[in-house]
Amino acid sequence: MDDAYWLFVVMVVFTVSSPGPGVLMTLDNAVAAGWRAAMQGVLGLALGAAVMAGLSSAGIGLLIRSSPPLFQLLKYAGVAYLFHLSFKTWRRDPKTPAPTGRREAAPAAGAARKRLLEGALLQTSNPKSLFFFLSVLPQVAHGAAGAAVATYCIVLVLIHGLYAGLAARAGVWLSRPGSARLLSRLSALMFFAFGVTMLTLTM
C-alpha cells in the first residue's frame, strides 16, 4: 500500500471521529437503547457512506457539484431531516430507556430496521459526505476504489462502536429521568444547530 492510502486512512479517522450528526446519533441511540441497538444506526451510516462513495464514483457527485439547483435540493433535504431529528429527540419521553438489566437485549426487528434506515438517510442527506468522496477518492483509489470505501466503512464502524460503548456505559446515569431529559434537549439543540450550519454550506 502506498503513502496515499495511509494518508487517506488518517483523513478518514479524523473525519469519522470528529463531532457531527452521525456521532451524535450514535451517542443518542446508545444512551437510549444500549450498544447493540446503537450499532444498527452505525451500520446504516456505513451503508449510507458506501452509497455516497458509489454515487461519487459513478460521476453523479460531479453532476451535483456542477448543478446549483441539485446541490440546493440535496442540502435542504439534509437540513429538513436534521430538523426532523431535532424535533423527534426533543419530544422523546425521558422514561423510554429500558432498565439497565434490559438495555442490551437484542432490539426488535422493526426498531433495528428503523435505526438502520435513519443512519443511512442521515449519511446520504449530507452533501459534505458526497464531496468528501468526490475530492478524496480519486486521489487514493488508483483503481482500488472498493478497498478505499471498505476502509472508510470499517473505520466508521470501529470508531462509532467505541463511542457507542462509552455512551452505553454511562447510560446508568444518563438514563435517569432528569439526566435523560437534559440529554434529549441538548441532543435536539445540537441536531438543530447542525441543520442551521448546513444551511450555510456552499459548493
Tab-separated table of C-alpha atoms in Angstrom:
chain	number	residue	atom	x	y	z
A	1	MET	CA	0.000	0.000	0.000
A	2	ASP	CA	1.347	3.410	-0.951
A	3	ASP	CA	1.618	6.562	1.096
A	4	ALA	CA	-1.569	7.985	-0.432
A	5	TYR	CA	-3.599	5.138	1.070
A	6	TRP	CA	-2.256	5.686	4.584
A	7	LEU	CA	-2.870	9.417	4.241
A	8	PHE	CA	-6.434	8.521	3.298
A	9	VAL	CA	-6.742	6.339	6.417
A	10	VAL	CA	-5.576	9.227	8.627
A	11	MET	CA	-8.077	11.569	6.951
A	12	VAL	CA	-10.865	9.034	7.456
A	13	VAL	CA	-10.051	8.600	11.149
A	14	PHE	CA	-10.185	12.349	11.757
A	15	THR	CA	-13.310	12.776	9.617
A	16	VAL	CA	-15.244	9.909	11.208
A	17	SER	CA	-14.247	10.695	14.803
A	18	SER	CA	-14.927	14.431	14.618
A	19	PRO	CA	-18.218	15.620	16.175
A	20	GLY	CA	-21.090	15.688	13.744
A	21	PRO	CA	-24.659	14.472	13.209
A	22	GLY	CA	-23.522	10.855	12.792
A	23	VAL	CA	-21.567	10.807	16.040
A	24	LEU	CA	-24.460	12.480	17.834
A	25	MET	CA	-26.921	9.896	16.512
A	26	THR	CA	-24.668	7.065	17.695
A	27	LEU	CA	-24.312	8.525	21.185
A	28	ASP	CA	-28.022	9.253	21.427
A	29	ASN	CA	-29.016	5.728	20.349
A	30	ALA	CA	-26.508	4.147	22.745
A	31	VAL	CA	-27.810	6.072	25.732
A	32	ALA	CA	-31.443	5.477	24.806
A	33	ALA	CA	-31.258	1.772	23.935
A	34	GLY	CA	-27.784	0.327	24.501
A	35	TRP	CA	-24.739	-0.619	22.433
A	36	ARG	CA	-26.258	-3.266	20.178
A	37	ALA	CA	-29.187	-1.038	19.264
A	38	ALA	CA	-26.822	1.855	18.518
A	39	MET	CA	-24.822	-0.367	16.163
A	40	GLN	CA	-27.898	-0.715	13.962
A	41	GLY	CA	-27.666	3.008	13.273
A	42	VAL	CA	-23.896	2.738	12.802
A	43	LEU	CA	-24.374	0.074	10.130
A	44	GLY	CA	-26.840	2.451	8.478
A	45	LEU	CA	-24.207	5.186	8.475
A	46	ALA	CA	-21.723	2.784	6.870
A	47	LEU	CA	-24.297	1.754	4.265
A	48	GLY	CA	-25.005	5.403	3.506
A	49	ALA	CA	-21.278	6.081	3.146
A	50	ALA	CA	-20.973	3.221	0.646
A	51	VAL	CA	-23.885	4.643	-1.339
A	52	MET	CA	-22.337	8.124	-1.381
A	53	ALA	CA	-18.996	6.673	-2.490
A	54	GLY	CA	-20.763	4.771	-5.248
A	55	LEU	CA	-22.536	7.918	-6.425
A	56	SER	CA	-19.240	9.780	-6.466
A	57	SER	CA	-17.556	7.007	-8.453
A	58	ALA	CA	-20.456	6.987	-10.912
A	59	GLY	CA	-19.951	10.673	-11.637
A	60	ILE	CA	-23.215	11.768	-10.026
A	61	GLY	CA	-21.247	13.786	-7.490
A	62	LEU	CA	-19.739	15.846	-10.296
A	63	LEU	CA	-23.214	16.415	-11.719
A	64	ILE	CA	-24.490	17.664	-8.364
A	65	ARG	CA	-21.411	19.785	-7.834
A	66	SER	CA	-21.856	21.440	-11.225
A	67	SER	CA	-25.603	21.964	-10.772
A	68	PRO	CA	-26.534	24.527	-8.083
A	69	PRO	CA	-30.251	23.546	-8.100
A	70	LEU	CA	-29.442	19.880	-7.427
A	71	PHE	CA	-26.989	20.843	-4.718
A	72	GLN	CA	-29.559	23.101	-3.064
A	73	LEU	CA	-32.173	20.337	-3.221
A	74	LEU	CA	-29.841	17.879	-1.513
A	75	LYS	CA	-28.782	20.454	1.046
A	76	TYR	CA	-32.336	21.393	2.023
A	77	ALA	CA	-33.328	17.721	2.219
A	78	GLY	CA	-30.473	17.195	4.683
A	79	VAL	CA	-31.471	20.272	6.685
A	80	ALA	CA	-35.099	19.097	6.832
A	81	TYR	CA	-34.012	15.669	8.071
A	82	LEU	CA	-31.799	17.169	10.789
A	83	PHE	CA	-34.672	19.372	11.914
A	84	HIS	CA	-36.901	16.284	11.991
A	85	LEU	CA	-34.368	14.503	14.219
A	86	SER	CA	-34.202	17.574	16.432
A	87	PHE	CA	-37.989	17.655	16.848
A	88	LYS	CA	-38.221	13.901	17.486
A	89	THR	CA	-35.393	13.956	20.036
A	90	TRP	CA	-36.813	16.965	21.864
A	91	ARG	CA	-40.179	15.233	22.276
A	92	ARG	CA	-38.739	11.872	23.363
A	93	ASP	CA	-40.124	10.545	26.632
A	94	PRO	CA	-37.232	10.517	29.140
A	95	LYS	CA	-38.671	7.320	30.605
A	96	THR	CA	-38.229	5.489	27.298
A	97	PRO	CA	-34.794	3.917	28.062
A	98	ALA	CA	-35.118	0.413	29.459
A	99	PRO	CA	-33.747	-0.521	32.884
A	100	THR	CA	-30.056	-1.357	32.993
A	101	GLY	CA	-30.579	-5.088	33.003
A	102	ARG	CA	-32.597	-4.980	29.791
A	103	ARG	CA	-30.704	-2.352	27.813
A	104	GLU	CA	-28.531	-4.827	25.931
A	105	ALA	CA	-31.385	-7.083	24.847
A	106	ALA	CA	-31.450	-7.660	21.106
A	107	PRO	CA	-33.535	-4.881	19.516
A	108	ALA	CA	-36.806	-5.793	17.808
A	109	ALA	CA	-36.570	-6.269	14.059
A	110	GLY	CA	-38.734	-3.226	13.364
A	111	ALA	CA	-36.671	-0.950	15.599
A	112	ALA	CA	-33.445	-2.322	14.124
A	113	ARG	CA	-34.602	-1.592	10.579
A	114	LYS	CA	-35.696	1.876	11.630
A	115	ARG	CA	-32.289	2.702	13.119
A	116	LEU	CA	-30.542	1.265	10.061
A	117	LEU	CA	-32.677	3.425	7.770
A	118	GLU	CA	-32.201	6.533	9.908
A	119	GLY	CA	-28.433	6.116	9.800
A	120	ALA	CA	-28.424	5.624	6.029
A	121	LEU	CA	-30.692	8.633	5.492
A	122	LEU	CA	-28.573	10.826	7.729
A	123	GLN	CA	-25.410	9.932	5.824
A	124	THR	CA	-26.890	10.229	2.338
A	125	SER	CA	-28.652	13.525	3.054
A	126	ASN	CA	-25.363	15.266	3.859
A	127	PRO	CA	-23.729	16.816	0.751
A	128	LYS	CA	-20.437	17.016	2.647
A	129	SER	CA	-20.210	13.203	2.571
A	130	LEU	CA	-20.592	13.190	-1.188
A	131	PHE	CA	-17.954	15.876	-1.653
A	132	PHE	CA	-15.548	14.079	0.693
A	133	PHE	CA	-15.569	11.023	-1.544
A	134	LEU	CA	-15.615	13.165	-4.675
A	135	SER	CA	-12.491	15.058	-3.659
A	136	VAL	CA	-10.566	12.348	-1.803
A	137	LEU	CA	-11.304	9.038	-3.532
A	138	PRO	CA	-9.721	9.929	-6.896
A	139	GLN	CA	-6.514	10.837	-5.079
A	140	VAL	CA	-6.105	7.473	-3.352
A	141	ALA	CA	-8.130	4.929	-5.319
A	142	HIS	CA	-5.852	4.310	-8.316
A	143	GLY	CA	-8.161	1.530	-9.483
A	144	ALA	CA	-8.861	0.327	-5.926
A	145	ALA	CA	-11.886	2.426	-5.049
A	146	GLY	CA	-13.577	-0.592	-3.477
A	147	ALA	CA	-10.753	-1.048	-0.972
A	148	ALA	CA	-10.840	2.653	-0.069
A	149	VAL	CA	-14.604	2.593	0.506
A	150	ALA	CA	-14.334	-0.604	2.564
A	151	THR	CA	-11.633	1.054	4.668
A	152	TYR	CA	-13.876	4.057	5.289
A	153	CYS	CA	-16.807	1.864	6.348
A	154	ILE	CA	-14.671	-0.329	8.630
A	155	VAL	CA	-13.108	2.694	10.343
A	156	LEU	CA	-16.566	4.231	10.757
A	157	VAL	CA	-17.978	1.074	12.382
A	158	LEU	CA	-14.977	0.700	14.717
A	159	ILE	CA	-14.887	4.321	15.901
A	160	HIS	CA	-18.643	4.669	16.271
A	161	GLY	CA	-18.732	1.304	18.033
A	162	LEU	CA	-16.254	2.705	20.560
A	163	TYR	CA	-18.353	5.846	21.000
A	164	ALA	CA	-21.474	3.728	21.469
A	165	GLY	CA	-19.744	1.530	24.059
A	166	LEU	CA	-18.596	4.527	26.097
A	167	ALA	CA	-22.039	6.128	25.930
A	168	ALA	CA	-23.787	2.879	26.897
A	169	ARG	CA	-21.532	2.516	29.953
A	170	ALA	CA	-22.536	5.990	31.030
A	171	GLY	CA	-26.173	5.105	30.455
A	172	VAL	CA	-26.869	4.179	34.088
A	173	TRP	CA	-26.585	7.843	34.998
A	174	LEU	CA	-27.740	9.287	31.688
A	175	SER	CA	-30.915	7.174	31.616
A	176	ARG	CA	-32.255	8.663	34.832
A	177	PRO	CA	-35.350	10.756	34.006
A	178	GLY	CA	-33.736	14.102	34.813
A	179	SER	CA	-30.462	13.315	33.076
A	180	ALA	CA	-32.222	11.710	30.105
A	181	ARG	CA	-34.426	14.768	29.653
A	182	LEU	CA	-31.386	17.062	29.727
A	183	LEU	CA	-29.534	14.846	27.238
A	184	SER	CA	-32.539	14.774	24.909
A	185	ARG	CA	-32.798	18.568	24.981
A	186	LEU	CA	-29.075	19.015	24.333
A	187	SER	CA	-29.115	16.449	21.525
A	188	ALA	CA	-32.136	18.122	19.938
A	189	LEU	CA	-30.433	21.525	20.071
A	190	MET	CA	-27.280	20.077	18.516
A	191	PHE	CA	-29.230	18.441	15.677
A	192	PHE	CA	-30.930	21.797	15.111
A	193	ALA	CA	-27.564	23.586	15.158
A	194	PHE	CA	-26.133	21.124	12.624
A	195	GLY	CA	-29.126	21.825	10.405
A	196	VAL	CA	-28.655	25.584	10.643
A	197	THR	CA	-24.945	25.144	9.894
A	198	MET	CA	-25.768	23.073	6.816
A	199	LEU	CA	-27.880	25.973	5.546
A	200	THR	CA	-24.671	27.956	5.146
A	201	LEU	CA	-22.965	25.171	3.171
A	202	THR	CA	-21.847	26.201	-0.302
A	203	MET	CA	-20.234	24.295	-3.158
